[in-house]
PDB file of C-alpha atoms in Angstrom:
ATOM      1  CA  UNK S   1       4.262 -11.817   5.699  1.00  0.00           C
ATOM      2  CA  UNK S   2       1.789 -13.023   3.067  1.00  0.00           C
ATOM      3  CA  UNK S   3       1.971  -9.579   1.453  1.00  0.00           C
ATOM      4  CA  UNK S   4       5.703 -10.089   0.914  1.00  0.00           C
ATOM      5  CA  UNK S   5       6.042 -13.841   0.446  1.00  0.00           C
ATOM      6  CA  UNK S   6       2.925 -15.197  -1.311  1.00  0.00           C
ATOM      7  CA  UNK S   7       4.130 -17.276  -4.256  1.00  0.00           C
ATOM      8  CA  UNK S   8       3.513 -15.527  -7.577  1.00  0.00           C
ATOM      9  CA  UNK S   9       1.664 -12.584  -5.994  1.00  0.00           C
ATOM     10  CA  UNK S  10       3.815 -11.321  -3.129  1.00  0.00           C
ATOM     11  CA  UNK S  11       5.986  -8.210  -3.367  1.00  0.00           C
ATOM     12  CA  UNK S  12       9.164 -10.259  -3.810  1.00  0.00           C
ATOM     13  CA  UNK S  13       7.606 -12.385  -6.568  1.00  0.00           C
ATOM     14  CA  UNK S  14       6.227  -9.364  -8.449  1.00  0.00           C
ATOM     15  CA  UNK S  15       9.588  -7.614  -8.198  1.00  0.00           C
ATOM     16  CA  UNK S  16      11.400 -10.631  -9.662  1.00  0.00           C
ATOM     17  CA  UNK S  17       8.776 -10.934 -12.395  1.00  0.00           C
ATOM     18  CA  UNK S  18       9.121  -7.295 -13.423  1.00  0.00           C
ATOM     19  CA  UNK S  19      12.907  -7.636 -13.374  1.00  0.00           C
ATOM     20  CA  UNK S  20      12.757 -10.407 -15.980  1.00  0.00           C
ATOM     21  CA  UNK S  21      10.262  -8.947 -18.482  1.00  0.00           C
ATOM     22  CA  UNK S  22      11.848  -7.300 -21.567  1.00  0.00           C
ATOM     23  CA  UNK S  23      10.735  -3.754 -20.742  1.00  0.00           C
ATOM     24  CA  UNK S  24      10.435  -4.041 -16.995  1.00  0.00           C
ATOM     25  CA  UNK S  25      10.558  -0.792 -15.045  1.00  0.00           C
ATOM     26  CA  UNK S  26      10.138   0.576 -11.539  1.00  0.00           C
ATOM     27  CA  UNK S  27       6.870   2.202 -12.615  1.00  0.00           C
ATOM     28  CA  UNK S  28       5.644  -1.111 -14.018  1.00  0.00           C
ATOM     29  CA  UNK S  29       6.419  -2.806 -10.709  1.00  0.00           C
ATOM     30  CA  UNK S  30       4.489  -0.139  -8.801  1.00  0.00           C
ATOM     31  CA  UNK S  31       1.502  -0.570 -11.132  1.00  0.00           C
ATOM     32  CA  UNK S  32       1.475  -4.361 -10.674  1.00  0.00           C
ATOM     33  CA  UNK S  33       1.822  -4.132  -6.902  1.00  0.00           C
ATOM     34  CA  UNK S  34      -0.979  -1.593  -6.615  1.00  0.00           C
ATOM     35  CA  UNK S  35      -3.302  -3.630  -8.845  1.00  0.00           C
ATOM     36  CA  UNK S  36      -2.564  -6.906  -7.034  1.00  0.00           C
ATOM     37  CA  UNK S  37      -2.727  -5.683  -3.431  1.00  0.00           C
ATOM     38  CA  UNK S  38      -5.048  -2.656  -3.487  1.00  0.00           C
ATOM     39  CA  UNK S  39      -7.492  -4.512  -1.236  1.00  0.00           C
ATOM     40  CA  UNK S  40      -4.928  -5.884   1.219  1.00  0.00           C
ATOM     41  CA  UNK S  41      -5.373  -4.503   4.773  1.00  0.00           C
ATOM     42  CA  UNK S  42      -1.616  -3.964   5.161  1.00  0.00           C
ATOM     43  CA  UNK S  43      -1.092  -2.181   1.844  1.00  0.00           C
ATOM     44  CA  UNK S  44      -1.599   1.412   0.716  1.00  0.00           C
ATOM     45  CA  UNK S  45      -1.146   2.540  -2.875  1.00  0.00           C
ATOM     46  CA  UNK S  46       0.682   5.619  -4.168  1.00  0.00           C
ATOM     47  CA  UNK S  47      -0.176   9.053  -2.788  1.00  0.00           C
ATOM     48  CA  UNK S  48      -1.039  12.121  -4.847  1.00  0.00           C
ATOM     49  CA  UNK S  49       0.502  15.106  -3.065  1.00  0.00           C
ATOM     50  CA  UNK S  50       4.155  14.894  -4.141  1.00  0.00           C
ATOM     51  CA  UNK S  51       6.219  13.152  -6.809  1.00  0.00           C
ATOM     52  CA  UNK S  52       7.827  11.036  -4.095  1.00  0.00           C
ATOM     53  CA  UNK S  53       4.425   9.817  -2.862  1.00  0.00           C
ATOM     54  CA  UNK S  54       3.219   9.130  -6.411  1.00  0.00           C
ATOM     55  CA  UNK S  55       6.237   6.839  -6.895  1.00  0.00           C
ATOM     56  CA  UNK S  56       5.788   5.035  -3.574  1.00  0.00           C
ATOM     57  CA  UNK S  57       3.611   2.465  -1.831  1.00  0.00           C
ATOM     58  CA  UNK S  58       3.090   1.957   1.890  1.00  0.00           C
ATOM     59  CA  UNK S  59       3.198  -1.235   3.940  1.00  0.00           C
ATOM     60  CA  UNK S  60       1.499  -1.234   7.332  1.00  0.00           C
ATOM     61  CA  UNK S  61       3.949  -3.233   9.438  1.00  0.00           C
ATOM     62  CA  UNK S  62       3.351  -4.516  12.964  1.00  0.00           C
ATOM     63  CA  UNK S  63       4.824  -1.390  14.569  1.00  0.00           C
ATOM     64  CA  UNK S  64       3.743   1.246  12.054  1.00  0.00           C
ATOM     65  CA  UNK S  65       3.515   2.392   8.437  1.00  0.00           C
ATOM     66  CA  UNK S  66       6.583   2.434   6.157  1.00  0.00           C
ATOM     67  CA  UNK S  67       6.580   4.117   2.751  1.00  0.00           C
ATOM     68  CA  UNK S  68       8.733   2.497   0.025  1.00  0.00           C
ATOM     69  CA  UNK S  69       9.825   4.592  -2.960  1.00  0.00           C
ATOM     70  CA  UNK S  70      10.280   2.370  -6.034  1.00  0.00           C
ATOM     71  CA  UNK S  71      13.062   4.437  -7.634  1.00  0.00           C
ATOM     72  CA  UNK S  72      15.870   2.027  -8.667  1.00  0.00           C
ATOM     73  CA  UNK S  73      14.021  -0.949  -7.116  1.00  0.00           C
ATOM     74  CA  UNK S  74      14.729  -3.214 -10.085  1.00  0.00           C
ATOM     75  CA  UNK S  75      18.399  -2.292 -10.290  1.00  0.00           C
ATOM     76  CA  UNK S  76      18.879  -2.844  -6.555  1.00  0.00           C
ATOM     77  CA  UNK S  77      17.056  -6.164  -6.730  1.00  0.00           C
ATOM     78  CA  UNK S  78      19.514  -7.436  -9.367  1.00  0.00           C
ATOM     79  CA  UNK S  79      22.196  -7.189  -6.699  1.00  0.00           C
ATOM     80  CA  UNK S  80      24.746  -6.520  -9.411  1.00  0.00           C
ATOM     81  CA  UNK S  81      28.290  -5.575  -8.567  1.00  0.00           C
ATOM     82  CA  UNK S  82      29.419  -2.096  -9.614  1.00  0.00           C
ATOM     83  CA  UNK S  83      31.108  -2.054 -13.017  1.00  0.00           C
ATOM     84  CA  UNK S  84      34.094  -0.192 -11.568  1.00  0.00           C
ATOM     85  CA  UNK S  85      34.644  -2.957  -9.013  1.00  0.00           C
ATOM     86  CA  UNK S  86      34.282  -5.646 -11.709  1.00  0.00           C
ATOM     87  CA  UNK S  87      36.922  -3.904 -13.843  1.00  0.00           C
ATOM     88  CA  UNK S  88      39.206  -3.621 -10.818  1.00  0.00           C
ATOM     89  CA  UNK S  89      38.919  -7.347 -10.048  1.00  0.00           C
ATOM     90  CA  UNK S  90      39.400  -8.303 -13.704  1.00  0.00           C
ATOM     91  CA  UNK S  91      42.520  -6.180 -13.936  1.00  0.00           C
ATOM     92  CA  UNK S  92      44.152  -7.576 -10.824  1.00  0.00           C
ATOM     93  CA  UNK S  93      47.319  -9.633 -11.217  1.00  0.00           C
ATOM     94  CA  UNK S  94      46.498 -11.591  -8.056  1.00  0.00           C
ATOM     95  CA  UNK S  95      44.585 -14.829  -8.741  1.00  0.00           C
ATOM     96  CA  UNK S  96      42.810 -14.773  -5.382  1.00  0.00           C
ATOM     97  CA  UNK S  97      41.465 -11.272  -6.026  1.00  0.00           C
ATOM     98  CA  UNK S  98      40.168 -12.333  -9.455  1.00  0.00           C
ATOM     99  CA  UNK S  99      38.278 -15.227  -7.866  1.00  0.00           C
ATOM    100  CA  UNK S 100      36.416 -12.776  -5.639  1.00  0.00           C
ATOM    101  CA  UNK S 101      34.312 -11.730  -8.624  1.00  0.00           C
ATOM    102  CA  UNK S 102      30.995 -13.649  -8.544  1.00  0.00           C
ATOM    103  CA  UNK S 103      29.866 -15.497 -11.698  1.00  0.00           C
ATOM    104  CA  UNK S 104      27.456 -13.608 -13.923  1.00  0.00           C
ATOM    105  CA  UNK S 105      23.800 -14.566 -13.426  1.00  0.00           C
ATOM    106  CA  UNK S 106      21.691 -15.552 -16.410  1.00  0.00           C
ATOM    107  CA  UNK S 107      19.037 -13.186 -17.713  1.00  0.00           C
ATOM    108  CA  UNK S 108      16.080 -13.477 -20.002  1.00  0.00           C
ATOM    109  CA  UNK S 109      12.973 -15.626 -19.976  1.00  0.00           C
ATOM    110  CA  UNK S 110      12.230 -19.267 -19.225  1.00  0.00           C
ATOM    111  CA  UNK S 111      14.810 -21.208 -17.226  1.00  0.00           C
ATOM    112  CA  UNK S 112      17.361 -18.425 -17.567  1.00  0.00           C
ATOM    113  CA  UNK S 113      14.852 -15.910 -16.252  1.00  0.00           C
ATOM    114  CA  UNK S 114      14.081 -18.113 -13.280  1.00  0.00           C
ATOM    115  CA  UNK S 115      17.779 -18.477 -12.609  1.00  0.00           C
ATOM    116  CA  UNK S 116      18.114 -14.683 -12.560  1.00  0.00           C
ATOM    117  CA  UNK S 117      15.161 -14.393 -10.207  1.00  0.00           C
ATOM    118  CA  UNK S 118      16.692 -16.959  -7.856  1.00  0.00           C
ATOM    119  CA  UNK S 119      19.794 -14.779  -7.701  1.00  0.00           C
ATOM    120  CA  UNK S 120      17.891 -11.553  -6.983  1.00  0.00           C
ATOM    121  CA  UNK S 121      18.278  -9.686  -3.729  1.00  0.00           C
ATOM    122  CA  UNK S 122      14.608 -10.214  -2.850  1.00  0.00           C
ATOM    123  CA  UNK S 123      14.845 -13.974  -3.344  1.00  0.00           C
ATOM    124  CA  UNK S 124      18.032 -14.168  -1.301  1.00  0.00           C
ATOM    125  CA  UNK S 125      16.369 -12.263   1.533  1.00  0.00           C
ATOM    126  CA  UNK S 126      13.292 -14.495   1.359  1.00  0.00           C
ATOM    127  CA  UNK S 127      15.423 -17.651   1.506  1.00  0.00           C
ATOM    128  CA  UNK S 128      17.483 -16.297   4.397  1.00  0.00           C
ATOM    129  CA  UNK S 129      14.313 -15.358   6.280  1.00  0.00           C
ATOM    130  CA  UNK S 130      12.894 -18.846   5.722  1.00  0.00           C
ATOM    131  CA  UNK S 131      16.114 -20.411   6.993  1.00  0.00           C
ATOM    132  CA  UNK S 132      16.087 -18.127  10.048  1.00  0.00           C
ATOM    133  CA  UNK S 133      12.462 -18.979  10.885  1.00  0.00           C
ATOM    134  CA  UNK S 134      13.220 -22.692  10.523  1.00  0.00           C
ATOM    135  CA  UNK S 135      16.087 -22.352  12.985  1.00  0.00           C
ATOM    136  CA  UNK S 136      14.050 -20.267  15.446  1.00  0.00           C
ATOM    137  CA  UNK S 137      11.140 -22.713  15.365  1.00  0.00           C
ATOM    138  CA  UNK S 138      13.512 -25.558  16.236  1.00  0.00           C
ATOM    139  CA  UNK S 139      14.985 -23.752  19.256  1.00  0.00           C
ATOM    140  CA  UNK S 140      13.969 -21.797  22.345  1.00  0.00           C
ATOM    141  CA  UNK S 141      15.738 -18.479  21.724  1.00  0.00           C
ATOM    142  CA  UNK S 142      16.319 -15.767  24.330  1.00  0.00           C
ATOM    143  CA  UNK S 143      17.094 -12.242  23.193  1.00  0.00           C
ATOM    144  CA  UNK S 144      18.943  -9.310  24.694  1.00  0.00           C
ATOM    145  CA  UNK S 145      17.348  -6.147  23.339  1.00  0.00           C
ATOM    146  CA  UNK S 146      19.830  -3.326  22.785  1.00  0.00           C
ATOM    147  CA  UNK S 147      18.526   0.252  22.738  1.00  0.00           C
ATOM    148  CA  UNK S 148      20.490   3.162  21.287  1.00  0.00           C
ATOM    149  CA  UNK S 149      20.260   6.009  23.858  1.00  0.00           C
ATOM    150  CA  UNK S 150      21.384   8.935  21.659  1.00  0.00           C
ATOM    151  CA  UNK S 151      22.776   9.904  18.256  1.00  0.00           C
ATOM    152  CA  UNK S 152      26.012  11.277  19.706  1.00  0.00           C
ATOM    153  CA  UNK S 153      27.243   7.825  20.800  1.00  0.00           C
ATOM    154  CA  UNK S 154      28.067   9.163  24.272  1.00  0.00           C
ATOM    155  CA  UNK S 155      27.419   7.623  27.663  1.00  0.00           C
ATOM    156  CA  UNK S 156      25.026   9.099  30.218  1.00  0.00           C
ATOM    157  CA  UNK S 157      22.811  10.777  27.599  1.00  0.00           C
ATOM    158  CA  UNK S 158      19.281   9.435  27.188  1.00  0.00           C
ATOM    159  CA  UNK S 159      16.937  10.935  24.604  1.00  0.00           C
ATOM    160  CA  UNK S 160      13.452   9.854  25.678  1.00  0.00           C
ATOM    161  CA  UNK S 161      11.761  10.296  22.283  1.00  0.00           C
ATOM    162  CA  UNK S 162      14.458   8.268  20.529  1.00  0.00           C
ATOM    163  CA  UNK S 163      14.275   5.447  23.092  1.00  0.00           C
ATOM    164  CA  UNK S 164      10.457   5.411  23.005  1.00  0.00           C
ATOM    165  CA  UNK S 165      10.460   5.057  19.210  1.00  0.00           C
ATOM    166  CA  UNK S 166      12.835   2.087  19.421  1.00  0.00           C
ATOM    167  CA  UNK S 167      10.726   0.388  22.102  1.00  0.00           C
ATOM    168  CA  UNK S 168       7.577   0.952  20.056  1.00  0.00           C
ATOM    169  CA  UNK S 169       9.024  -0.320  16.767  1.00  0.00           C
ATOM    170  CA  UNK S 170      10.637  -3.316  18.492  1.00  0.00           C
ATOM    171  CA  UNK S 171       7.199  -4.315  19.783  1.00  0.00           C
ATOM    172  CA  UNK S 172       8.218  -4.151  23.458  1.00  0.00           C
ATOM    173  CA  UNK S 173       5.385  -1.809  24.436  1.00  0.00           C
ATOM    174  CA  UNK S 174       2.901  -4.237  22.896  1.00  0.00           C
ATOM    175  CA  UNK S 175       4.478  -7.102  24.865  1.00  0.00           C
ATOM    176  CA  UNK S 176       4.055  -5.126  28.102  1.00  0.00           C
ATOM    177  CA  UNK S 177       0.428  -4.384  27.221  1.00  0.00           C
ATOM    178  CA  UNK S 178      -0.308  -8.064  26.594  1.00  0.00           C
ATOM    179  CA  UNK S 179       1.294  -9.068  29.889  1.00  0.00           C
ATOM    180  CA  UNK S 180      -0.762  -6.461  31.742  1.00  0.00           C
ATOM    181  CA  UNK S 181      -3.975  -7.906  30.315  1.00  0.00           C
ATOM    182  CA  UNK S 182      -3.261 -11.418  31.570  1.00  0.00           C
ATOM    183  CA  UNK S 183      -1.213 -14.561  31.044  1.00  0.00           C
ATOM    184  CA  UNK S 184       0.198 -14.480  27.483  1.00  0.00           C
ATOM    185  CA  UNK S 185       0.958 -18.210  27.533  1.00  0.00           C
ATOM    186  CA  UNK S 186      -1.684 -20.867  28.110  1.00  0.00           C
ATOM    187  CA  UNK S 187      -0.246 -23.699  30.186  1.00  0.00           C
ATOM    188  CA  UNK S 188      -1.421 -27.284  29.846  1.00  0.00           C
ATOM    189  CA  UNK S 189      -3.721 -28.449  32.661  1.00  0.00           C
ATOM    190  CA  UNK S 190      -1.274 -31.191  33.639  1.00  0.00           C
ATOM    191  CA  UNK S 191       1.625 -28.767  34.038  1.00  0.00           C
ATOM    192  CA  UNK S 192      -0.541 -26.208  35.863  1.00  0.00           C
ATOM    193  CA  UNK S 193      -1.854 -28.871  38.243  1.00  0.00           C
ATOM    194  CA  UNK S 194       1.621 -30.153  39.104  1.00  0.00           C
ATOM    195  CA  UNK S 195       2.997 -26.667  39.736  1.00  0.00           C
ATOM    196  CA  UNK S 196       0.187 -25.110  41.800  1.00  0.00           C
ATOM    197  CA  UNK S 197      -1.217 -28.124  43.656  1.00  0.00           C
ATOM    198  CA  UNK S 198       0.694 -27.243  46.886  1.00  0.00           C
ATOM    199  CA  UNK S 199      -1.343 -24.019  47.102  1.00  0.00           C
ATOM    200  CA  UNK S 200      -4.636 -25.916  47.363  1.00  0.00           C
ATOM    201  CA  UNK S 201      -4.332 -29.546  48.409  1.00  0.00           C
ATOM    202  CA  UNK S 202      -8.099 -30.003  48.107  1.00  0.00           C
ATOM    203  CA  UNK S 203      -7.939 -29.819  44.309  1.00  0.00           C
ATOM    204  CA  UNK S 204      -8.653 -33.321  43.010  1.00  0.00           C
ATOM    205  CA  UNK S 205      -8.080 -32.291  39.391  1.00  0.00           C
ATOM    206  CA  UNK S 206      -6.858 -29.284  37.435  1.00  0.00           C
ATOM    207  CA  UNK S 207     -10.268 -27.647  36.991  1.00  0.00           C
ATOM    208  CA  UNK S 208     -11.134 -28.034  40.684  1.00  0.00           C
ATOM    209  CA  UNK S 209      -7.743 -26.623  41.604  1.00  0.00           C
ATOM    210  CA  UNK S 210      -8.357 -23.575  39.400  1.00  0.00           C
ATOM    211  CA  UNK S 211     -11.667 -23.010  41.167  1.00  0.00           C
ATOM    212  CA  UNK S 212      -9.999 -23.017  44.580  1.00  0.00           C
ATOM    213  CA  UNK S 213      -7.258 -20.628  43.447  1.00  0.00           C
ATOM    214  CA  UNK S 214      -9.741 -18.166  41.926  1.00  0.00           C
TER     215      UNK S 214
END
């Protein structure tokens, strides 16, 4: 997460910065990212074999490596509506349809540049992720993990390689491995003592009780 979110140096921050410089480009963004994070354990710079690799960087995520090609990164980050759609909304005779067009974001340097950065796709994603984490940390969520069995969208067909990839990238195999090793959650002595005391009435305290159980 620090690779993406570090203030002023993370991938999102560097992307917004390059978007607001006068001659910002996708290549310039790639150069800055490579220079800033070349020593990061979860970052790999551009490859050399193909044009695609030379215009890409790799992030080593929890479940595996993902290569990101920087082509059109800046344009996508601006999150700008297509000109054809803007013209269509402007030309509508229906007031409600005209109001659907979002206000134009400021561009340039200084306060205007910061305003543009705050409206970028990367910044929106970062803010949404922060809001999601705040909500999750304040709750005790339970998830139902859905697995796509096949590409044909038909019942009764299970493609093992496809399912295995989803389990691996969702981190479920790692969860099973951790549970096999031992207890993934460390309980407080007080709670442990209250729950398991009936198994060994001789335990005068939590540590003594643990000794009896072992």
